[in-house]
Structure formats: structure tokens, C-alpha cells
Short mmCIF file of N, CA and C in Angstrom, two decimals:
data_model
loop_
_atom_site.label_atom_id
_atom_site.label_comp_id
_atom_site.label_asym_id
_atom_site.label_seq_id
_atom_site.Cartn_x
_atom_site.Cartn_y
_atom_site.Cartn_z
N MET J 1 139.57 -199.84 -39.85
CA MET J 1 140.08 -199.24 -40.06
C MET J 1 140.17 -198.13 -39.00
N ALA J 2 141.28 -197.38 -38.86
CA ALA J 2 141.24 -196.07 -37.64
C ALA J 2 140.40 -195.05 -38.29
N THR J 3 139.94 -194.11 -37.42
CA THR J 3 139.49 -193.27 -38.21
C THR J 3 140.81 -192.27 -37.60
N HIS J 4 140.75 -191.11 -37.90
CA HIS J 4 141.55 -189.72 -37.31
C HIS J 4 140.57 -188.84 -36.97
N ILE J 5 140.92 -188.18 -35.69
CA ILE J 5 140.29 -187.10 -35.63
C ILE J 5 140.75 -185.83 -35.31
N VAL J 6 139.78 -185.69 -36.09
CA VAL J 6 140.52 -183.46 -36.24
C VAL J 6 140.72 -182.78 -35.81
N PRO J 7 141.55 -181.81 -34.53
CA PRO J 7 141.29 -181.44 -33.49
C PRO J 7 140.09 -180.06 -34.47
N LEU J 8 139.38 -179.17 -33.75
CA LEU J 8 138.64 -178.03 -34.17
C LEU J 8 139.84 -177.02 -34.27
N ARG J 9 140.86 -177.04 -33.63
CA ARG J 9 141.77 -175.64 -34.15
C ARG J 9 142.30 -176.29 -35.57
N THR J 10 142.04 -176.57 -35.73
CA THR J 10 142.75 -177.51 -37.67
C THR J 10 141.19 -176.90 -38.55
N TYR J 11 140.17 -176.95 -38.09
CA TYR J 11 139.03 -176.29 -38.92
C TYR J 11 139.11 -174.71 -38.65
N ILE J 12 139.56 -174.47 -37.28
CA ILE J 12 138.71 -173.28 -37.20
C ILE J 12 140.20 -172.08 -37.90
N LEU J 13 141.53 -172.92 -38.33
CA LEU J 13 142.65 -171.76 -39.00
C LEU J 13 142.01 -172.28 -40.13
N VAL J 14 141.25 -172.90 -40.63
CA VAL J 14 141.64 -173.47 -42.36
C VAL J 14 140.38 -172.63 -42.33
N TRP J 15 139.21 -172.49 -41.59
CA TRP J 15 137.68 -171.55 -41.85
C TRP J 15 138.63 -169.62 -42.17
N VAL J 16 139.33 -169.48 -41.46
CA VAL J 16 140.15 -168.35 -40.70
C VAL J 16 141.11 -167.79 -42.62
N ALA J 17 141.81 -169.32 -42.79
CA ALA J 17 142.45 -168.88 -43.90
C ALA J 17 141.74 -168.87 -45.55
N LEU J 18 140.27 -169.24 -45.15
CA LEU J 18 139.43 -169.15 -46.60
C LEU J 18 138.69 -167.92 -46.44
N MET J 19 138.49 -167.21 -45.26
CA MET J 19 137.66 -165.41 -44.84
C MET J 19 139.39 -164.95 -45.38
N ILE J 20 140.26 -165.40 -45.26
CA ILE J 20 141.51 -163.83 -45.89
C ILE J 20 141.67 -164.21 -47.06
N LEU J 21 141.17 -165.10 -47.99
CA LEU J 21 141.42 -165.74 -49.56
C LEU J 21 140.38 -165.32 -49.90
N LEU J 22 139.36 -165.12 -49.18
CA LEU J 22 137.97 -164.49 -49.76
C LEU J 22 137.81 -162.61 -49.31
N ALA J 23 138.31 -162.26 -48.57
CA ALA J 23 139.12 -160.94 -48.43
C ALA J 23 139.93 -160.51 -49.70
N LEU J 24 140.73 -161.56 -49.96
CA LEU J 24 142.24 -161.23 -50.96
C LEU J 24 141.25 -161.11 -53.01
N THR J 25 140.37 -162.34 -52.04
CA THR J 25 139.36 -161.96 -53.73
C THR J 25 138.43 -161.03 -54.02
N VAL J 26 137.48 -160.61 -52.99
CA VAL J 26 136.89 -159.10 -53.13
C VAL J 26 138.41 -157.61 -52.89
N ALA J 27 138.89 -157.59 -52.54
CA ALA J 27 140.38 -156.78 -52.34
C ALA J 27 140.67 -157.01 -54.39
N LEU J 28 140.99 -158.11 -54.71
CA LEU J 28 141.27 -157.73 -56.08
C LEU J 28 140.80 -157.44 -56.86
N ASP J 29 139.03 -157.47 -56.85
CA ASP J 29 138.01 -156.43 -57.51
C ASP J 29 138.54 -155.92 -58.09
N SER J 30 139.02 -154.92 -56.77
CA SER J 30 139.13 -152.65 -57.21
C SER J 30 140.60 -152.75 -57.86
N LEU J 31 141.80 -153.78 -58.09
CA LEU J 31 142.78 -153.37 -58.90
C LEU J 31 142.20 -153.77 -59.95
N ASP J 32 143.66 -153.14 -61.11
CA ASP J 32 143.44 -153.57 -62.73
C ASP J 32 145.14 -154.47 -62.91
N LEU J 33 144.59 -155.21 -63.44
CA LEU J 33 146.46 -156.19 -63.33
C LEU J 33 146.29 -156.34 -64.47
N GLY J 34 144.87 -156.00 -65.99
CA GLY J 34 145.15 -156.55 -66.26
C GLY J 34 144.73 -157.87 -66.89
N TRP J 35 145.24 -159.13 -67.71
CA TRP J 35 145.00 -160.59 -67.66
C TRP J 35 145.94 -160.92 -66.43
N GLY J 36 145.97 -159.95 -65.42
CA GLY J 36 146.95 -160.76 -64.82
C GLY J 36 145.75 -161.17 -63.03
N ASN J 37 144.40 -160.46 -63.53
CA ASN J 37 143.46 -160.55 -62.39
C ASN J 37 142.90 -161.79 -62.98
N THR J 38 142.77 -162.32 -63.90
CA THR J 38 142.31 -163.90 -64.37
C THR J 38 143.75 -164.86 -63.16
N VAL J 39 144.23 -164.03 -63.58
CA VAL J 39 145.75 -165.45 -63.03
C VAL J 39 145.70 -165.78 -61.32
N VAL J 40 145.91 -164.10 -60.83
CA VAL J 40 146.04 -164.33 -59.52
C VAL J 40 144.06 -164.78 -58.88
N ALA J 41 142.59 -164.51 -59.17
CA ALA J 41 141.67 -164.87 -58.88
C ALA J 41 141.47 -165.96 -58.94
N MET J 42 141.84 -167.16 -60.12
CA MET J 42 142.02 -168.69 -60.25
C MET J 42 142.92 -169.50 -59.11
N THR J 43 144.15 -168.67 -58.78
CA THR J 43 145.45 -169.12 -58.24
C THR J 43 144.27 -169.36 -56.82
N ILE J 44 143.60 -168.08 -56.44
CA ILE J 44 142.84 -168.23 -55.08
C ILE J 44 142.16 -169.19 -54.94
N ALA J 45 141.34 -168.64 -55.80
CA ALA J 45 139.77 -170.40 -55.93
C ALA J 45 140.68 -171.45 -56.17
N VAL J 46 142.03 -172.03 -56.85
CA VAL J 46 142.48 -173.30 -56.45
C VAL J 46 142.79 -173.39 -55.20
N VAL J 47 143.31 -172.63 -54.83
CA VAL J 47 143.61 -172.74 -53.44
C VAL J 47 142.63 -172.99 -52.01
N LYS J 48 141.70 -172.49 -51.80
CA LYS J 48 140.70 -172.69 -51.50
C LYS J 48 139.96 -173.43 -51.31
N ALA J 49 139.73 -174.31 -52.75
CA ALA J 49 139.36 -175.55 -53.25
C ALA J 49 139.73 -176.43 -52.95
N LEU J 50 141.38 -176.73 -52.85
CA LEU J 50 141.79 -177.31 -52.16
C LEU J 50 141.80 -177.27 -50.47
N LEU J 51 141.92 -176.64 -49.76
CA LEU J 51 141.45 -176.20 -48.43
C LEU J 51 140.54 -176.91 -48.07
N VAL J 52 139.48 -176.78 -48.93
CA VAL J 52 138.12 -177.13 -48.88
C VAL J 52 138.37 -178.84 -48.81
N ALA J 53 138.76 -179.47 -50.49
CA ALA J 53 139.01 -180.97 -49.96
C ALA J 53 139.75 -181.99 -49.39
N CYS J 54 141.17 -180.94 -49.19
CA CYS J 54 141.84 -181.58 -48.47
C CYS J 54 141.42 -181.53 -46.46
N PHE J 55 140.64 -180.54 -46.16
CA PHE J 55 140.12 -180.64 -44.49
C PHE J 55 138.72 -180.97 -44.44
N PHE J 56 137.93 -180.49 -45.24
CA PHE J 56 136.30 -180.50 -45.19
C PHE J 56 135.96 -182.13 -45.55
N MET J 57 136.55 -182.68 -46.30
CA MET J 57 136.25 -183.55 -47.30
C MET J 57 137.46 -184.70 -46.72
N HIS J 58 138.28 -184.35 -45.58
CA HIS J 58 138.64 -185.17 -45.34
C HIS J 58 139.47 -186.17 -45.82
N LEU J 59 140.15 -185.26 -47.08
CA LEU J 59 140.92 -186.30 -48.22
C LEU J 59 142.52 -185.74 -47.82
N TYR J 60 143.01 -185.23 -46.66
CA TYR J 60 144.59 -185.13 -45.81
C TYR J 60 144.93 -186.14 -45.25
N TYR J 61 143.47 -186.56 -44.29
CA TYR J 61 143.82 -187.67 -43.71
C TYR J 61 143.44 -189.08 -44.24
N GLY J 62 142.78 -189.15 -45.13
CA GLY J 62 142.04 -189.90 -45.38
C GLY J 62 142.43 -191.53 -46.74
N GLU J 63 142.26 -192.45 -46.40
CA GLU J 63 142.78 -193.21 -47.15
C GLU J 63 143.51 -192.96 -48.88
N LYS J 64 144.50 -193.54 -49.32
CA LYS J 64 145.00 -193.29 -50.42
C LYS J 64 144.34 -193.64 -51.47
N LEU J 65 143.01 -194.67 -51.40
CA LEU J 65 142.26 -194.80 -52.45
C LEU J 65 140.95 -193.69 -52.52
N THR J 66 140.48 -193.32 -51.69
CA THR J 66 139.80 -192.02 -51.49
C THR J 66 140.51 -190.84 -52.99
N ARG J 67 141.87 -190.74 -52.05
CA ARG J 67 142.63 -189.73 -53.07
C ARG J 67 142.81 -190.32 -54.69
N VAL J 68 142.74 -191.52 -54.76
CA VAL J 68 142.71 -192.22 -56.32
C VAL J 68 141.41 -191.46 -56.34
N PHE J 69 140.14 -191.37 -55.99
CA PHE J 69 139.00 -191.11 -56.79
C PHE J 69 138.84 -189.84 -57.33
N ALA J 70 139.49 -189.00 -55.85
CA ALA J 70 139.43 -187.23 -56.36
C ALA J 70 139.80 -187.06 -56.91
N ALA J 71 141.33 -187.40 -57.49
CA ALA J 71 142.45 -187.70 -58.59
C ALA J 71 141.71 -187.67 -59.91
N ALA J 72 140.79 -188.74 -60.12
CA ALA J 72 140.00 -189.15 -61.30
C ALA J 72 139.31 -188.35 -61.35
N GLY J 73 138.60 -187.82 -60.61
CA GLY J 73 137.25 -186.85 -60.27
C GLY J 73 137.69 -185.59 -60.94
N ILE J 74 139.21 -184.69 -60.64
CA ILE J 74 139.27 -183.69 -61.29
C ILE J 74 140.22 -184.44 -62.79
N PHE J 75 140.93 -185.41 -62.88
CA PHE J 75 140.97 -185.67 -64.03
C PHE J 75 140.15 -185.88 -65.39
N TRP J 76 138.77 -186.30 -64.88
CA TRP J 76 137.50 -186.25 -65.89
C TRP J 76 137.02 -184.88 -65.99
N LEU J 77 137.60 -184.28 -65.02
CA LEU J 77 136.74 -182.96 -65.52
C LEU J 77 137.38 -181.83 -66.58
N PHE J 78 139.03 -182.07 -66.14
CA PHE J 78 139.69 -181.74 -67.22
C PHE J 78 139.64 -182.22 -68.56
N ILE J 79 139.30 -183.37 -68.85
CA ILE J 79 139.03 -184.07 -70.12
C ILE J 79 137.81 -183.68 -70.17
N MET J 80 136.53 -183.24 -69.55
CA MET J 80 135.40 -182.53 -70.52
C MET J 80 135.89 -181.48 -70.66
N ILE J 81 136.46 -180.13 -70.09
CA ILE J 81 137.02 -179.17 -70.89
C ILE J 81 138.26 -179.34 -71.34
N THR J 82 138.37 -180.04 -71.50
CA THR J 82 139.31 -179.99 -73.15
C THR J 82 138.40 -180.06 -74.42
N LEU J 83 137.46 -181.25 -74.03
CA LEU J 83 136.97 -181.46 -75.27
C LEU J 83 135.87 -180.46 -75.49
N ALA J 84 135.15 -179.50 -74.44
CA ALA J 84 134.27 -178.31 -74.82
C ALA J 84 134.99 -177.08 -75.56
N LEU J 85 136.18 -177.47 -75.16
CA LEU J 85 136.65 -176.28 -76.26
C LEU J 85 137.41 -176.60 -77.46
N CYS J 86 137.57 -177.67 -77.44
CA CYS J 86 138.21 -178.38 -78.54
C CYS J 86 136.50 -178.01 -79.44
N ASP J 87 135.63 -178.28 -79.04
CA ASP J 87 134.51 -177.83 -79.58
C ASP J 87 134.13 -176.81 -80.06
N PHE J 88 134.42 -175.56 -78.92
CA PHE J 88 134.66 -173.96 -79.10
C PHE J 88 135.37 -173.79 -80.00
N THR J 89 136.02 -173.98 -79.88
CA THR J 89 137.25 -173.07 -81.20
C THR J 89 136.95 -173.76 -82.13
N THR J 90 136.80 -174.54 -82.92
CA THR J 90 135.98 -175.75 -84.02
C THR J 90 135.33 -174.76 -84.55
N ARG J 91 134.47 -174.23 -83.78
CA ARG J 91 132.82 -173.26 -84.39
C ARG J 91 132.92 -171.91 -84.83
#
């Protein structure tokens, strides 16, 4: 198995992108978009999570089996959220 060496520039660019997204999240707090605030905030959160998973957890350069297990974890999360919402809506 050959290891992939990620250049320092990539980590710095990802960090800058995360800081920009953080600033957008903070700026979003002062806007009143109604239900759009939730949609925009969740979109920013998903993008930040993808950046962290892809580059800091090395999923972008990792093996396919690692990606399968990451996808399985997300799938399991959706199952648990669905079951919790089903329980919540029936009470």
C-alpha cells in the first residue's frame, strides 16, 4: 500500500475555506431569512463536514474500503435519525 503525501498547501487552503465558512455561518446569524436560515446553515455545515472528512480524515486520497465504511456510518446515522423521528411523531 502506497501512502499519499498531502502537501501543506492543501491543508492551509482547506483551513482557509473552513474559516471562510465559519465567517459565513456567523454572518448568517444576523440575517433574517425565515426558514431559509436553517437551509443555508445546514448547507454550510455539510460542506464543512465534507471538507473535514475528505482532507483531514484522508477520505479523498484513501482506499475505497475506507470510503465504504464512511458511507456506511452516514447511512447508519440516517437510520437512527429516521427511527428517532418516527418515535417523536407518534407520541
